[in-house]
XYZ file of N, CA, C and O in Angstrom:
776
model
N 29.998 9.252 3.706
C 29.234 7.784 3.472
C 27.819 8.293 4.438
O 28.568 8.720 5.933
N 26.639 7.674 4.052
C 25.506 8.038 4.814
C 25.556 6.632 5.661
O 25.628 5.589 4.953
N 24.991 6.663 6.804
C 24.657 5.211 7.509
C 23.165 4.982 7.157
O 22.388 5.704 6.351
N 22.933 3.681 6.938
C 21.572 3.412 6.504
C 20.664 3.842 7.188
O 19.462 4.354 6.730
N 20.631 4.087 8.442
C 19.294 5.173 9.357
C 19.213 6.331 8.634
O 18.285 6.758 8.758
N 20.404 7.013 8.676
C 20.437 8.315 7.869
C 19.712 8.191 6.732
O 18.940 9.443 6.159
N 19.718 7.592 5.872
C 19.334 7.065 4.117
C 18.127 7.065 4.336
O 17.188 7.775 3.653
N 17.287 6.340 5.491
C 16.142 5.957 5.558
C 15.113 7.329 6.168
O 14.056 7.546 5.700
N 16.253 7.815 7.056
C 15.452 8.930 7.596
C 15.398 10.004 6.845
O 14.131 10.913 6.462
N 16.125 10.099 5.792
C 15.943 11.267 4.438
C 14.618 10.459 3.550
O 14.584 11.559 2.821
N 14.421 9.597 3.399
C 13.250 9.032 2.767
C 11.905 9.948 2.776
O 11.524 10.286 3.862
N 11.346 10.299 1.876
C 9.677 10.864 1.734
C 8.776 9.811 2.151
O 9.300 8.341 2.040
N 7.927 10.057 2.689
C 7.013 9.052 2.932
C 6.478 7.743 1.809
O 6.332 6.479 2.181
N 6.454 8.072 0.913
C 5.967 7.493 -0.412
C 7.548 6.389 -0.626
O 7.110 5.166 -0.819
N 8.706 7.283 -0.339
C 9.472 6.346 -0.818
C 9.713 5.391 0.543
O 10.143 4.009 0.134
N 9.631 5.436 1.585
C 9.923 4.667 2.803
C 8.715 3.673 2.723
O 9.097 2.257 2.751
N 7.484 4.082 1.956
C 6.167 2.861 2.170
C 6.792 1.431 0.895
O 6.501 0.674 0.832
N 7.556 2.423 -0.450
C 7.885 1.418 -1.292
C 9.047 0.727 -0.722
O 9.105 -0.522 -1.084
N 9.543 1.061 0.264
C 10.593 0.704 0.884
C 10.193 -0.556 1.832
O 10.813 -1.819 1.647
N 9.203 -0.082 2.381
C 8.833 -1.401 3.256
C 8.305 -2.075 2.564
O 8.272 -3.411 2.650
N 7.422 -1.971 1.492
C 6.470 -3.061 0.470
C 7.323 -3.884 -0.244
O 7.336 -4.977 -0.148
N 9.093 -3.269 -0.364
C 9.823 -4.278 -0.837
C 10.314 -5.169 0.469
O 10.717 -6.096 0.026
N 10.671 -4.672 1.369
C 10.882 -5.510 2.479
C 10.250 -6.518 2.559
O 10.294 -7.936 2.798
N 8.935 -6.419 2.617
C 8.037 -7.203 2.935
C 7.889 -8.293 1.767
O 6.935 -9.398 2.159
N 8.595 -8.282 0.835
C 8.585 -9.451 -0.289
C 7.318 -9.136 -1.255
O 7.253 -9.784 -2.091
N 6.562 -7.887 -1.174
C 5.560 -7.760 -2.071
C 5.839 -6.819 -3.219
O 5.542 -5.751 -3.312
N 7.124 -7.141 -4.151
C 7.822 -6.030 -4.995
C 6.831 -5.767 -6.238
O 7.028 -4.471 -6.605
N 5.545 -6.653 -6.504
C 5.014 -6.240 -7.598
C 3.776 -7.250 -7.764
O 3.229 -7.261 -8.793
N 3.791 -7.845 -6.408
C 2.209 -8.963 -6.356
C 2.759 -10.390 -7.440
O 1.630 -10.929 -7.204
N 3.738 -10.137 -7.800
C 4.345 -11.445 -8.460
C 4.392 -12.537 -7.689
O 5.388 -12.209 -6.270
N 3.920 -13.564 -7.680
C 4.384 -14.453 -6.691
C 5.115 -15.607 -7.178
O 5.408 -17.104 -6.523
N 5.667 -15.368 -8.086
C 6.528 -16.764 -8.922
C 7.711 -16.254 -8.682
O 8.367 -15.188 -8.742
N 8.345 -17.307 -7.768
C 9.555 -17.000 -6.870
C 10.926 -17.484 -7.925
O 11.899 -17.343 -7.210
N 10.256 -17.964 -8.925
C 11.576 -17.900 -9.814
C 11.649 -16.998 -10.560
O 12.949 -16.180 -11.387
N 11.319 -15.727 -9.800
C 11.211 -14.305 -10.768
C 12.687 -13.914 -10.431
O 13.319 -14.171 -9.634
N 13.236 -12.813 -10.893
C 14.591 -12.082 -10.992
C 14.549 -11.034 -9.362
O 13.381 -11.009 -9.171
N 15.451 -11.186 -9.040
C 16.024 -10.665 -7.989
C 15.936 -9.310 -7.702
O 16.021 -8.788 -8.681
N 15.261 -8.508 -7.079
C 15.040 -7.098 -6.903
C 15.766 -6.250 -5.943
O 15.547 -6.412 -5.119
N 16.831 -5.599 -6.745
C 17.758 -5.185 -5.095
C 16.743 -3.992 -4.797
O 16.227 -3.405 -5.164
N 17.073 -4.016 -3.324
C 16.421 -2.824 -2.919
C 17.047 -1.733 -2.714
O 18.184 -1.596 -2.867
N 16.471 -0.739 -2.641
C 17.201 1.077 -2.614
C 17.934 0.579 -1.406
O 18.063 0.444 -0.377
N 19.222 1.513 -2.092
C 20.593 1.470 -1.194
C 21.000 0.349 -0.790
O 21.986 0.319 0.237
N 21.061 -0.852 -1.344
C 21.301 -1.911 -0.879
C 22.391 -2.491 -2.645
O 21.730 -2.337 -3.296
N 23.329 -3.921 -1.921
C 23.934 -4.195 -2.917
C 23.812 -5.639 -2.968
O 23.603 -6.434 -1.970
N 23.605 -6.312 -4.154
C 23.184 -7.773 -4.032
C 24.580 -8.567 -3.992
O 25.190 -8.102 -4.742
N 24.482 -9.131 -3.642
C 25.452 -10.604 -3.521
C 24.567 -11.480 -3.981
O 24.173 -12.417 -3.512
N 25.142 -12.226 -4.999
C 25.037 -13.296 -5.423
C 25.986 -14.676 -5.735
O 26.995 -14.262 -6.255
N 25.804 -15.960 -4.595
C 26.847 -16.308 -4.408
C 27.304 -17.160 -5.891
O 26.229 -17.406 -6.496
N 28.594 -17.492 -6.022
C 28.910 -18.101 -7.128
C 28.988 -19.787 -7.378
O 29.290 -20.390 -8.045
N 29.354 -20.064 -5.862
C 29.185 -21.599 -5.486
C 27.862 -22.006 -5.128
O 27.611 -23.010 -5.723
N 27.269 -21.109 -4.294
C 26.085 -21.772 -3.392
C 24.829 -21.241 -3.947
O 25.066 -20.188 -4.595
N 23.803 -21.860 -4.091
C 22.563 -21.028 -4.729
C 22.193 -20.112 -3.792
O 20.976 -20.202 -3.350
N 22.652 -19.084 -3.742
C 22.029 -18.527 -2.449
C 22.548 -17.080 -2.971
O 23.380 -16.439 -3.631
N 21.607 -15.746 -2.238
C 21.858 -14.106 -2.588
C 21.505 -13.596 -1.148
O 20.735 -14.303 -0.583
N 21.758 -12.764 -1.209
C 21.542 -11.753 0.216
C 22.136 -10.258 -0.488
O 22.707 -9.915 -1.244
N 21.367 -9.332 0.423
C 21.572 -7.956 0.214
C 22.211 -7.459 1.293
O 21.474 -7.648 2.389
N 23.003 -6.199 0.965
C 23.841 -5.332 2.416
C 23.536 -3.955 2.017
O 23.579 -3.617 0.649
N 23.703 -3.291 2.773
C 23.869 -1.894 2.762
C 25.063 -1.506 1.979
O 25.959 -2.021 2.134
N 24.397 -0.463 0.756
C 25.726 0.087 0.022
C 27.062 0.663 0.651
O 28.294 0.387 0.171
N 26.565 1.412 2.044
C 27.909 1.750 2.631
C 28.729 0.830 3.387
O 29.536 1.040 4.018
N 28.204 -0.684 3.523
C 28.798 -1.600 3.967
C 29.982 -1.848 3.038
O 29.960 -1.882 2.019
N 30.505 -2.961 3.712
C 31.799 -3.425 2.544
C 31.676 -4.863 2.335
O 31.615 -5.675 3.693
N 31.997 -5.617 1.302
C 32.044 -7.108 1.291
C 33.417 -7.616 1.570
O 34.559 -7.051 0.572
N 33.880 -8.409 2.001
C 35.145 -8.919 2.514
C 35.904 -9.823 0.820
O 34.595 -10.853 0.137
N 36.811 -9.795 0.571
C 36.826 -10.407 -0.992
C 37.037 -11.763 -0.873
O 36.981 -12.108 -1.802
N 37.527 -12.102 0.026
C 37.849 -13.440 0.473
C 36.957 -14.316 0.855
O 37.197 -15.558 1.446
N 35.466 -13.712 1.231
C 34.835 -14.167 2.092
C 33.230 -13.862 2.169
O 33.320 -12.771 1.735
N 32.492 -14.421 2.712
C 31.087 -14.090 2.410
C 30.803 -13.372 3.892
O 30.111 -13.950 4.554
N 31.556 -12.376 3.740
C 31.286 -11.478 5.433
C 31.395 -9.714 4.811
O 31.766 -9.447 3.883
N 30.312 -9.143 5.353
C 29.760 -7.950 4.917
C 30.190 -7.449 6.285
O 29.295 -7.432 7.750
N 30.823 -6.022 6.190
C 31.665 -5.286 7.204
C 30.642 -4.143 7.153
O 30.439 -3.359 6.302
N 30.350 -3.686 8.632
C 30.033 -2.293 8.640
C 30.710 -1.284 7.987
O 31.785 -1.289 8.224
N 30.395 0.248 7.834
C 31.591 0.807 8.115
C 31.827 1.133 9.348
O 31.337 1.046 10.407
N 33.054 1.955 8.859
C 34.177 2.303 10.180
C 33.299 3.467 10.610
O 33.436 4.735 10.254
N 33.037 2.983 12.211
C 32.474 3.894 12.763
C 33.661 5.473 13.009
O 32.949 6.598 12.991
N 34.687 5.271 13.322
C 35.646 6.189 13.204
C 37.093 5.698 12.911
O 37.204 4.585 12.776
N 37.944 6.222 12.863
C 39.180 6.271 12.357
C 39.933 4.876 13.286
O 40.469 4.233 12.831
N 39.648 4.849 14.401
C 40.512 4.069 15.376
C 39.591 2.723 15.529
O 39.737 1.989 16.415
N 38.064 2.584 14.948
C 37.200 1.605 15.149
C 37.789 0.465 14.624
O 38.177 -0.054 13.552
N 38.094 -0.795 15.582
C 39.246 -1.880 15.011
C 38.033 -3.025 14.755
O 37.994 -3.400 13.629
N 37.134 -3.051 15.801
C 36.246 -3.760 15.324
C 35.259 -3.594 14.650
O 34.324 -2.412 14.987
N 34.607 -3.992 13.363
C 33.847 -3.667 12.660
C 32.262 -4.669 12.537
O 32.563 -5.851 12.545
N 31.009 -4.287 13.247
C 30.194 -5.541 13.194
C 29.688 -5.748 11.841
O 30.620 -5.000 10.745
N 29.226 -6.754 12.002
C 29.172 -7.719 10.580
C 28.229 -8.827 10.275
O 27.737 -9.054 11.534
N 28.033 -9.071 9.088
C 27.391 -10.490 8.888
C 28.135 -11.432 8.179
O 28.924 -11.072 6.830
N 27.952 -12.429 8.417
C 28.910 -13.783 7.351
C 27.618 -14.539 7.398
O 27.018 -15.103 8.021
N 27.912 -15.133 6.156
C 27.314 -16.576 5.631
C 28.452 -17.914 5.698
O 29.109 -17.475 4.853
N 27.913 -18.880 6.271
C 28.557 -20.347 6.324
C 27.804 -20.923 5.658
O 26.797 -21.001 6.043
N 28.251 -22.490 5.306
C 27.788 -23.367 4.614
C 28.729 -24.505 5.569
O 29.885 -24.544 5.597
N 27.686 -25.642 5.529
C 28.379 -27.165 6.155
C 27.667 -27.822 5.551
O 26.196 -27.873 5.564
N 27.986 -28.927 5.086
C 27.493 -29.991 4.742
C 26.794 -31.392 5.710
O 28.016 -31.427 6.720
N 25.824 -31.263 5.836
C 25.245 -31.953 6.927
C 24.525 -33.156 6.838
O 24.285 -34.203 7.524
N 24.762 -33.631 5.277
C 24.223 -35.053 4.452
C 25.666 -35.438 3.834
O 25.256 -35.487 2.908
N 26.083 -36.653 4.433
C 26.897 -37.302 3.069
C 26.264 -38.566 2.461
O 26.601 -38.855 1.494
N 24.974 -38.839 3.046
C 24.016 -40.050 2.733
C 22.998 -39.413 2.802
O 22.410 -38.261 2.773
N 21.655 -40.841 2.674
C 20.474 -40.104 2.868
C 20.161 -40.016 3.965
O 18.785 -39.773 4.468
N 20.795 -40.354 5.140
C 20.650 -39.932 6.542
C 20.684 -38.521 6.597
O 21.462 -37.564 6.848
N 19.109 -37.563 6.700
C 19.479 -35.813 6.921
C 19.269 -36.035 8.274
O 19.044 -36.472 9.295
N 20.333 -35.018 8.668
C 20.286 -34.358 9.846
C 19.207 -33.459 10.695
O 18.892 -32.944 9.677
N 18.271 -33.478 11.148
C 17.260 -32.711 11.678
C 17.890 -31.088 12.180
O 19.335 -31.238 12.532
N 17.255 -30.433 11.924
C 17.249 -28.979 12.235
C 17.823 -28.946 13.775
O 18.806 -27.968 14.460
N 16.733 -29.230 14.773
C 17.050 -29.674 16.047
C 18.319 -30.049 16.345
O 19.176 -29.513 17.329
N 18.718 -31.269 16.037
C 20.021 -31.874 16.126
C 21.416 -30.891 15.922
O 22.091 -30.663 16.480
N 21.007 -30.361 14.762
C 22.027 -29.566 13.861
C 22.045 -28.250 15.085
O 23.568 -27.924 15.351
N 21.476 -27.969 15.594
C 21.509 -26.640 16.407
C 22.067 -26.967 17.955
O 22.997 -26.635 18.180
N 21.713 -28.259 18.365
C 22.379 -28.775 19.727
C 23.715 -28.872 19.427
O 24.611 -28.624 19.993
N 24.058 -29.396 18.578
C 25.735 -29.471 17.869
C 26.148 -28.163 18.051
O 27.202 -28.026 18.168
N 25.593 -27.306 17.143
C 26.236 -25.652 16.857
C 26.276 -25.554 17.997
O 27.552 -24.633 18.682
N 25.531 -25.433 19.184
C 25.611 -24.851 20.851
C 26.625 -25.123 21.175
O 27.683 -24.655 21.949
N 26.748 -26.497 21.071
C 28.015 -27.387 22.085
C 29.636 -26.957 21.076
O 30.116 -26.795 22.088
N 29.217 -26.911 20.051
C 30.419 -26.156 19.291
C 30.885 -24.981 19.658
O 32.064 -24.398 19.997
N 29.964 -23.681 19.889
C 30.284 -22.595 20.247
C 30.542 -22.585 21.811
O 31.500 -21.727 21.642
N 30.551 -23.287 22.756
C 30.716 -23.079 23.996
C 31.841 -23.812 24.217
O 32.683 -23.440 25.410
N 32.234 -24.434 23.482
C 33.776 -24.904 23.101
C 34.794 -23.348 22.996
O 35.837 -23.346 23.507
N 34.706 -22.985 22.214
C 34.814 -21.786 21.236
C 35.007 -20.567 22.098
O 36.073 -20.002 22.348
N 33.835 -20.579 22.974
C 33.478 -19.273 23.672
C 33.277 -19.874 24.797
O 31.835 -19.907 25.516
N 34.224 -19.994 25.686
C 33.879 -20.828 27.242
C 32.552 -19.857 28.245
O 32.214 -20.595 29.065
N 32.605 -18.652 28.156
C 31.868 -17.586 28.815
C 30.757 -17.345 28.036
O 30.019 -16.706 28.867
N 30.312 -18.093 27.128
C 28.950 -18.333 26.218
C 27.716 -18.130 27.472
O 27.542 -19.207 28.248
N 26.916 -16.766 26.988
C 25.588 -16.933 27.922
C 24.432 -16.940 26.528
O 24.796 -16.241 25.652
N 23.502 -18.014 26.788
C 22.734 -17.994 25.705
C 21.459 -16.966 26.072
O 21.064 -16.727 27.218
N 21.017 -16.156 25.022
C 20.120 -15.284 24.999
C 18.990 -15.789 24.815
O 17.630 -15.174 24.810
N 18.652 -16.415 23.689
C 17.693 -16.764 22.776
C 17.993 -17.964 22.307
O 19.296 -18.385 21.224
N 16.943 -18.768 21.797
C 16.841 -19.911 20.716
C 15.516 -19.948 20.536
O 14.677 -20.731 21.146
N 14.794 -19.766 19.269
C 13.658 -19.357 18.898
C 13.761 -20.023 17.484
O 14.644 -20.190 16.493
N 12.360 -20.518 17.144
C 12.118 -21.244 15.951
C 12.165 -19.663 14.686
O 11.549 -18.892 15.597
N 12.131 -20.063 13.521
C 12.369 -19.025 12.795
C 12.405 -18.962 11.482
O 12.683 -20.124 11.029
N 11.759 -18.585 10.396
C 11.725 -18.740 8.674
C 12.411 -18.245 8.580
O 12.549 -16.946 8.631
N 13.447 -18.471 7.349
C 14.301 -17.716 6.527
C 14.181 -18.182 5.310
O 14.194 -19.808 5.043
N 14.311 -17.132 4.176
C 14.209 -17.731 2.727
C 12.981 -18.555 2.617
O 13.004 -19.712 1.744
N 11.447 -18.350 3.526
C 10.450 -19.524 3.295
C 11.000 -21.169 3.930
O 10.037 -21.761 3.793
N 12.327 -21.020 4.337
C 12.749 -22.409 5.139
C 12.263 -22.261 6.765
O 12.897 -21.336 7.069
N 11.986 -23.389 7.314
C 11.742 -23.282 8.791
C 13.514 -23.577 9.213
O 14.451 -24.072 8.676
N 13.544 -22.493 10.131
C 14.834 -22.338 10.620
C 15.250 -21.993 12.150
O 13.863 -22.107 12.956
N 16.378 -21.742 12.823
C 16.216 -21.568 14.260
C 16.984 -20.062 14.044
O 17.980 -19.982 13.439
N 16.665 -19.308 15.186
C 17.529 -18.176 15.319
C 18.110 -18.565 17.004
O 17.468 -18.711 17.840
N 19.419 -18.038 17.008
C 20.220 -18.162 18.434
C 20.725 -17.213 18.750
O 21.027 -16.335 17.792
N 20.664 -16.341 19.717
C 21.350 -15.055 20.104
C 22.536 -15.586 21.674
O 21.617 -16.189 22.470
N 23.595 -15.274 21.472
C 24.598 -15.252 22.563
C 25.251 -14.194 22.498
O 25.488 -13.699 21.911
N 26.312 -14.104 24.001
C 26.976 -13.258 24.199
C 28.479 -13.970 24.630
O 28.386 -14.907 25.591
N 29.702 -13.189 24.701
C 30.694 -13.909 24.948
C 31.748 -13.252 24.908
O 31.612 -12.269 24.239
N 33.079 -13.191 25.209
C 34.322 -13.111 25.229
C 34.875 -13.789 24.284
O 34.945 -14.967 23.941
N 35.747 -12.863 23.120
C 36.580 -13.426 21.825
C 37.407 -12.341 21.770
O 37.198 -11.110 21.265
N 38.563 -12.838 21.682
C 39.919 -12.129 21.327
C 39.644 -11.100 22.661
O 39.372 -11.413 23.825
N 40.015 -9.585 22.379
C 39.688 -8.704 23.643
C 38.375 -8.016 23.457
O 38.216 -7.239 24.194
N 37.470 -8.917 22.813
C 36.191 -7.993 22.724
C 35.182 -8.639 23.344
O 34.962 -10.011 23.331
N 34.282 -7.886 24.178
C 32.818 -8.613 24.504
C 31.950 -8.611 23.445
O 31.191 -7.527 22.905
N 31.512 -9.527 22.837
C 30.733 -9.705 21.410
C 29.073 -10.533 21.987
O 28.818 -10.623 23.197
N 28.327 -9.803 20.859
C 26.983 -10.479 20.997
C 27.013 -11.108 19.486
O 27.040 -10.412 18.612
N 26.332 -12.421 19.849
C 26.131 -12.886 18.129
C 24.542 -13.126 18.075
O 23.986 -13.264 18.859
N 23.851 -13.155 16.773
C 22.644 -13.889 16.113
C 23.198 -14.812 15.085
O 23.525 -14.025 14.546
N 22.502 -15.693 15.289
C 22.703 -16.611 14.198
C 21.555 -17.071 13.497
O 20.501 -17.407 14.477
N 21.237 -17.602 12.506
C 19.798 -17.589 11.841
C 20.466 -18.668 11.051
O 20.993 -19.160 10.209
N 19.771 -20.149 11.568
C 20.396 -21.479 10.785
C 19.006 -21.918 9.790
O 17.933 -22.173 10.358
N 19.288 -22.414 8.797
C 18.087 -23.196 8.450
C 19.243 -24.472 7.430
O 20.513 -24.382 7.460
N 18.477 -25.848 7.010
C 19.345 -26.573 6.513
C 18.259 -27.009 5.203
O 17.137 -26.964 5.174
N 18.875 -26.649 3.865
C 18.184 -27.132 2.680
C 19.147 -28.181 1.738
O 20.212 -28.195 1.716
N 18.364 -28.867 1.227
C 19.053 -30.138 0.450
C 20.419 -30.602 0.938
O 21.353 -30.796 0.363
N 20.573 -31.309 2.269
C 21.570 -31.530 3.017
C 22.685 -30.577 3.212
O 23.827 -31.280 3.816
N 22.358 -29.375 3.251
C 23.295 -28.377 3.550
C 22.814 -27.474 4.272
O 21.836 -26.858 4.166
N 23.715 -26.983 5.585
C 23.615 -26.013 6.439
C 23.804 -24.784 5.988
O 24.877 -24.346 5.430
N 22.608 -23.619 6.245
C 23.065 -22.564 5.683
C 22.693 -21.356 7.061
O 22.042 -21.186 7.842
N 24.253 -20.952 7.627
C 23.892 -20.338 9.063
C 24.447 -18.651 8.662
O 25.624 -18.423 7.917
N 23.939 -17.467 8.824
C 24.099 -16.429 8.935
C 24.204 -15.806 10.583
O 23.249 -16.215 10.982
N 25.499 -14.941 10.452
C 25.636 -14.757 11.432
C 25.973 -13.205 11.581
O 26.617 -12.670 10.819
N 25.618 -12.275 12.765
C 25.243 -11.208 12.793
C 26.319 -11.247 14.266
O 25.823 -11.648 15.191
N 27.686 -10.196 14.209
C 28.397 -10.048 14.942
C 28.655 -8.503 15.354
O 28.558 -7.944 14.603
N 28.857 -8.423 16.965
C 28.790 -6.980 17.242
C 29.194 -6.790 18.567
O 28.946 -7.844 19.226
N 29.867 -5.987 18.733
C 30.602 -5.639 20.152
C 28.871 -5.436 20.999
O 28.051 -4.717 20.198
N 29.187 -5.860 21.967
C 27.746 -5.801 22.770
C 27.173 -4.489 23.210
O 26.171 -4.213 22.853
N 28.061 -3.516 23.114
C 27.745 -2.070 23.318
C 27.186 -1.597 21.878
O 26.437 -0.567 22.134
N 27.433 -1.902 20.911
C 26.980 -1.569 19.531
C 25.730 -2.484 18.955
O 25.046 -2.094 17.821
N 25.346 -3.534 19.821
C 24.384 -4.532 19.084
C 23.067 -3.779 18.739
O 22.545 -4.313 17.714
N 22.811 -2.975 19.783
C 21.503 -2.666 19.541
C 21.286 -1.531 18.365
O 20.174 -1.828 17.456
N 22.289 -0.948 18.481
C 22.469 0.172 17.078
C 22.630 -0.734 15.574
O 21.918 0.267 14.778
N 23.227 -1.841 15.426
C 23.360 -1.952 14.116
C 22.183 -3.337 13.720
O 22.074 -3.879 13.005
N 21.404 -3.856 15.288
C 20.526 -5.291 14.928
C 19.365 -4.446 13.693
O 19.004 -5.820 13.227
N 18.904 -3.726 13.922
C 17.744 -3.263 12.540
C 18.066 -3.873 11.324
O 17.548 -4.012 10.447
N 19.491 -2.977 11.397
C 20.104 -3.241 9.654
C 20.311 -4.677 9.537
O 20.042 -5.348 8.440
N 20.677 -5.280 10.648
C 21.291 -6.488 10.613
C 20.304 -7.508 10.081
O 20.128 -8.310 9.113
N 18.893 -7.100 10.871
C 17.625 -8.150 10.672
C 17.075 -7.848 9.266
O 16.961 -8.620 8.603
N 17.253 -6.386 8.746
C 16.759 -6.128 7.303
C 17.899 -7.137 6.190
O 17.587 -7.479 5.304
N 18.979 -6.944 6.686
C 19.924 -7.947 5.792
C 19.686 -9.621 5.636
O 19.452 -10.255 4.746
N 19.673 -9.661 6.742
C 18.936 -11.395 7.095
C 17.731 -11.426 6.107
O 17.384 -12.427 5.652
N 16.625 -10.444 6.304
C 15.653 -10.873 5.728
C 15.573 -11.083 4.086
O 14.538 -11.434 3.575
N 16.726 -10.534 3.589
C 16.897 -10.419 1.952
C 17.460 -11.766 1.545
O 17.951 -12.429 0.802
N 18.297 -12.512 2.634
C 18.668 -13.914 2.261
C 18.004 -14.711 1.650
O 16.482 -14.757 1.793
N 18.348 -15.462 0.586
C 17.182 -16.366 -0.167
C 18.166 -17.162 -1.175
O 19.006 -17.253 -1.248
N 17.600 -18.449 -1.373
C 17.794 -19.270 -2.373
C 17.662 -18.851 -3.574
O 16.774 -18.134 -3.991
N 18.151 -19.419 -4.599
C 18.378 -19.110 -6.105
C 16.934 -19.036 -6.921
O 16.757 -18.587 -7.774
N 16.195 -19.881 -6.162
C 14.917 -20.520 -6.793
C 14.010 -19.689 -5.814
O 12.547 -19.807 -5.904
N 13.950 -18.575 -5.139
C 13.312 -17.839 -4.364
C 13.657 -16.056 -4.688
O 14.786 -15.989 -4.789
N 12.766 -15.335 -4.341
C 12.815 -13.813 -4.698
C 13.042 -13.091 -3.452
O 12.359 -13.566 -2.581
N 13.779 -11.973 -3.656
C 13.635 -11.346 -2.545
C 12.875 -9.928 -2.492
O 12.480 -9.764 -3.262
């Protein structure tokens, strides 16, 4: 199996241009957001059965059968920790009282600090995800025997929080970051096109 970067390196300039055009969302000049989802080359489409969301991940990655977790290929046979992307959802409005994104981020950071006591925040920025206002936070810390770095992109839509998390060992974070960002960019709601 080739890595995502190896596949990109083998593309002709025309194929790369088409790939970049697809990534930019200009798939065919169509502005109809209800149009069908167009899978990117060398990517697999995941369309959730429960929530109105979809995302694409490299075909060389593996989807966990029991969760919305997408695992990078094993780098070598003894590679125990696999870098990954996961999607979680959380109901944030049980009544008409909607929680603000800023308040949700504040609560999330407090919760993370309890789970990862040595957590150090690297970034907390505004971010647009699937056309929705969102936030991106990045932090490092120790979990189990691993020194990890996380990037989480969060948004709230229709009383539901959607959290996309990229997790990697610190030593591998930068290597997988471009692929993680491309995966996150493909996230959408079923009323939007990737």
